[in-house]
Tab-separated table of C-alpha atoms and ligand atoms in Angstrom:
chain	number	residue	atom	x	y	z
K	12	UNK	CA	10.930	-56.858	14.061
K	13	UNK	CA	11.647	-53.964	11.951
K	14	UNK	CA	9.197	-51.952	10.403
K	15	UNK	CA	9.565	-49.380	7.748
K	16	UNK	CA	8.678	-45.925	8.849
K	17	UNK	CA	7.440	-42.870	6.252
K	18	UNK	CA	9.642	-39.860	7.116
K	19	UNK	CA	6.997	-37.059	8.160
K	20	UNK	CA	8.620	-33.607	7.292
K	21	UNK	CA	4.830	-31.580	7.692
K	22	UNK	CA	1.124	-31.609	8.235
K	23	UNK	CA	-1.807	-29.535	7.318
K	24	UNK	CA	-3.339	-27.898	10.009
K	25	UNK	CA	-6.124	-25.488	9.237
K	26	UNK	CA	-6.291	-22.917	12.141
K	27	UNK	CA	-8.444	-19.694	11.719
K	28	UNK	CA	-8.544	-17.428	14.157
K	29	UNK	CA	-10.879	-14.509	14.245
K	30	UNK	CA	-9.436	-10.595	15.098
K	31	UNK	CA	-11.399	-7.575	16.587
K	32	UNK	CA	-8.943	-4.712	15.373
K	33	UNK	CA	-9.368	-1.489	17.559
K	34	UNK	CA	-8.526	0.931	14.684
K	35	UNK	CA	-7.556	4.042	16.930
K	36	UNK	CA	-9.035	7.492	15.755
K	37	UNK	CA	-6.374	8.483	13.052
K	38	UNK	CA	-6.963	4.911	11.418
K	39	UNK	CA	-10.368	4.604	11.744
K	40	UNK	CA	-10.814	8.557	10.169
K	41	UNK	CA	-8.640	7.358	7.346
K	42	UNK	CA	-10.652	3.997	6.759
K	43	UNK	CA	-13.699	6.246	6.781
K	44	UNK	CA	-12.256	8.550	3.980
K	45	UNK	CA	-11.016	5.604	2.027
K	46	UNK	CA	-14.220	4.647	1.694
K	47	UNK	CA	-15.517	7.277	-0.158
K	48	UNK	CA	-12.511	7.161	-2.144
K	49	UNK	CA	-9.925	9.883	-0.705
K	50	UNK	CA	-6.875	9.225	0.462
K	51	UNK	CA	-6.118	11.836	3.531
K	52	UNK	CA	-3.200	12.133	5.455
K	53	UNK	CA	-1.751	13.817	8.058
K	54	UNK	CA	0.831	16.613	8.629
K	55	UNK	CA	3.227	16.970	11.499
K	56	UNK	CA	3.111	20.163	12.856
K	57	UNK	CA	6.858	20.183	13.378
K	58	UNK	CA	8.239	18.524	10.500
K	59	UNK	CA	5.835	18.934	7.682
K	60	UNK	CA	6.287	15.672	7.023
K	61	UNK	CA	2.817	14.179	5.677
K	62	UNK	CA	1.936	10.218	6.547
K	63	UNK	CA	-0.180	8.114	4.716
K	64	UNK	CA	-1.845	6.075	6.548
K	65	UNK	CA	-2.044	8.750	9.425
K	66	UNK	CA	-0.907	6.953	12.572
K	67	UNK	CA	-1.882	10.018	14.829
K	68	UNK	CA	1.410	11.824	15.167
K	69	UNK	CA	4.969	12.047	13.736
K	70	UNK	CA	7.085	9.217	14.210
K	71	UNK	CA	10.474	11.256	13.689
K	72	UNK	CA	9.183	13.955	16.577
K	73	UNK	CA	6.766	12.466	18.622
K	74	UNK	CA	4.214	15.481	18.444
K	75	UNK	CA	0.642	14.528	17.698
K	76	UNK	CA	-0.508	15.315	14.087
K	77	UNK	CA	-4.327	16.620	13.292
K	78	UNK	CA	-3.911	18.040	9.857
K	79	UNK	CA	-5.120	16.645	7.367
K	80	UNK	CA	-4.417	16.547	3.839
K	81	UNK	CA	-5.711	15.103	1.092
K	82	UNK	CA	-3.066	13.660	-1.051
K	83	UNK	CA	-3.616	12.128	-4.819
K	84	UNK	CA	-3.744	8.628	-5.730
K	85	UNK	CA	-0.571	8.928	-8.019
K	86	UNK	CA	2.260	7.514	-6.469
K	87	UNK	CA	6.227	7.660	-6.962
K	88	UNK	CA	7.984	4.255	-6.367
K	89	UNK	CA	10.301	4.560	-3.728
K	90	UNK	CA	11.519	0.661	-3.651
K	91	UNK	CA	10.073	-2.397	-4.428
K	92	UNK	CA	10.494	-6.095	-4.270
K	93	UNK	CA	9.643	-8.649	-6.718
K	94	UNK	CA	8.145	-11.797	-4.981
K	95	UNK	CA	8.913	-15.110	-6.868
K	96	UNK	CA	7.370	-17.007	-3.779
K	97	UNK	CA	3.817	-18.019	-3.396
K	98	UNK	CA	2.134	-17.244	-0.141
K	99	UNK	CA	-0.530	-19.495	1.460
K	100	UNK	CA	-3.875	-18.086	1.276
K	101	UNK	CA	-3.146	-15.541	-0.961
K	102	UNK	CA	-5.242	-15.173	-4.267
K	103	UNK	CA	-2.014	-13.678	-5.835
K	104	UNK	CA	0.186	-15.814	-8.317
K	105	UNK	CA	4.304	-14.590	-8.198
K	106	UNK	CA	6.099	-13.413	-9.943
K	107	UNK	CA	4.612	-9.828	-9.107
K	108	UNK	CA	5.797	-6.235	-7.199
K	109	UNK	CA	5.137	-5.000	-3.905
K	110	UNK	CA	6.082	-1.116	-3.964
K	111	UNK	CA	7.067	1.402	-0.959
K	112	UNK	CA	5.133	4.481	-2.644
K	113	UNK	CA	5.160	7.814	-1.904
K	114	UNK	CA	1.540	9.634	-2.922
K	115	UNK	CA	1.761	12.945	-4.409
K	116	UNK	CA	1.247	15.498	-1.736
K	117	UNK	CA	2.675	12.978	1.169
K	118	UNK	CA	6.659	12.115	1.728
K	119	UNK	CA	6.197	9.050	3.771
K	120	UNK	CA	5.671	5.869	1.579
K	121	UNK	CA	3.060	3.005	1.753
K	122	UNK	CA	3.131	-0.362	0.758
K	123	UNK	CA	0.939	-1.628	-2.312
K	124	UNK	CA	0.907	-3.932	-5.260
K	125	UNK	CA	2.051	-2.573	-8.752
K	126	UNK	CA	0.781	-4.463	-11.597
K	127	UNK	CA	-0.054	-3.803	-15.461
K	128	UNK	CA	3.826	-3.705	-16.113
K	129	UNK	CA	6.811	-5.271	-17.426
K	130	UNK	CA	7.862	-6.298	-13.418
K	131	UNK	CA	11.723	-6.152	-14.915
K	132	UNK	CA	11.243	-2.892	-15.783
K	133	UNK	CA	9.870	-1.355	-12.519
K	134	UNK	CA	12.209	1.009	-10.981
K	135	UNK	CA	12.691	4.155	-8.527
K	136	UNK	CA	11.368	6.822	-9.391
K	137	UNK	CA	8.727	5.466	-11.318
K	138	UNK	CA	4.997	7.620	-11.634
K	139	UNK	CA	2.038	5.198	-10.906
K	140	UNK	CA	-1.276	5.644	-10.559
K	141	UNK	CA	-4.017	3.913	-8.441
K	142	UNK	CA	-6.511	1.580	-10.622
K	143	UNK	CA	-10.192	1.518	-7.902
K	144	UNK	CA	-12.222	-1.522	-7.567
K	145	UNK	CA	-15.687	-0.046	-8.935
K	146	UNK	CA	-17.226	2.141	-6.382
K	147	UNK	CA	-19.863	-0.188	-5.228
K	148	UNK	CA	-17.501	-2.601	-3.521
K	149	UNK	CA	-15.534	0.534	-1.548
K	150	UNK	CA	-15.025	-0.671	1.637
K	151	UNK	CA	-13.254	0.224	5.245
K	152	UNK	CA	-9.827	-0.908	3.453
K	153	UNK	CA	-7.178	0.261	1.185
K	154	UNK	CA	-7.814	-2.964	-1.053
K	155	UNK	CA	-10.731	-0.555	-2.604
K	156	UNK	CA	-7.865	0.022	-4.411
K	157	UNK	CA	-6.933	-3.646	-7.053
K	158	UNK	CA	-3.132	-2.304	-7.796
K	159	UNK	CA	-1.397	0.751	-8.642
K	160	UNK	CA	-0.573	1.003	-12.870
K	161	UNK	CA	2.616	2.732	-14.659
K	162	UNK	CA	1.743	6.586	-15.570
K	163	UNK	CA	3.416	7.993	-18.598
K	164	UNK	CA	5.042	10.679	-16.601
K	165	UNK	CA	9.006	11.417	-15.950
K	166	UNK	CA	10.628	9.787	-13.101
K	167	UNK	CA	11.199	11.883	-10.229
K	168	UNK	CA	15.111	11.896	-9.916
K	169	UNK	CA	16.034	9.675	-7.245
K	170	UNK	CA	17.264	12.715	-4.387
K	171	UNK	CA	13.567	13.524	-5.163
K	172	UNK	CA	12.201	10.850	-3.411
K	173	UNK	CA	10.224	11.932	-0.600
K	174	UNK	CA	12.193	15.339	0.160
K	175	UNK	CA	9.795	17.183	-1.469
K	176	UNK	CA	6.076	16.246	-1.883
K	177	UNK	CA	5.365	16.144	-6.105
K	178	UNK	CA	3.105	19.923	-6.295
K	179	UNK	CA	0.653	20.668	-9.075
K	180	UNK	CA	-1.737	17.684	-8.774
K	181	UNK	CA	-5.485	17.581	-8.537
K	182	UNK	CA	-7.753	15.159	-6.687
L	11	ZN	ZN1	7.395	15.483	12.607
């Protein structure tokens, strides 16, 4: 006897698992700062080369790194990618841009959402600034900051990018 069979291509499985993540000191430093609203960085001794999110020392020379430096929350957009895709679990509705951005005062990028703007007309070299969830929901994360906006500022020519850390900003 034959019997007609539904073609199963998926399931649902809900899985959570829970994480205990060991920040390290750099991380942990920079959570702390983020918190009370700074963004601080680090600069390799060797290199000058200023990271955002400090990771503890310079990738590109392997020294540890102890500076700080407190960098500005406006941004230049070093690349981006504009995600069409919807992502389980995640509050955010495509189409919308996920930016490598370099902070004023730092030459290594970071990744973060760009949003108030025309998403076609986002492009390197682009100024943006950081728009802060009100102060009373700061937390241990760089969500205390919703997205980063469009500034009405020049680009920063492209050979720009990240060479030379944007100078004459306040915090
Ligand atoms: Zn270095």
């Amino acid at each position: 006897m034959s019997e007609e069979r539904e073609m199963i291509t998926g399931i649902e499985v809900p899985i959570y698992l829970k994480y205990h993540f060991t920040a390290g000191e750099a991380t942990a430093r920079f959570l702390s700062q983020v918190r009370q609203g700074k963004l601080v960085g680090q600069r390799c001794p060797s290199c000058n080369n200023v990271y955002l999110p400090p990771r503890g020392s310079c990738a590109a020379c392997g020294v540890a790194t102890t500076e700080e430096v407190e960098v500005a929350d406006k941004c230049t957009v070093e690349s981006f990618t504009i995600v069409y895709i919807p992502i389980p679990g995640n509050p955010i509705q495509p189409p919308y841009v996920i930016a490598n951005l370099i902070p004023d005062g730092a030459n290594i990028s970071f990744i973060h959402l760009l949003s108030e703007c025309d998403n076609d007309t986002v492009h390197r070299g682009q100024r943006v600034q950081a728009v802060w969830k009100p102060q009373e929901e700061w937390d241990y994360a760089m969500d205390n900051i919703r997205y980063f906006k469009p500034l009405d500022e020049p680009d920063v020519p492209s050979e720009s990018i990240g060479k030379v850390p944007v100078t004459g900003w306040e915090v």
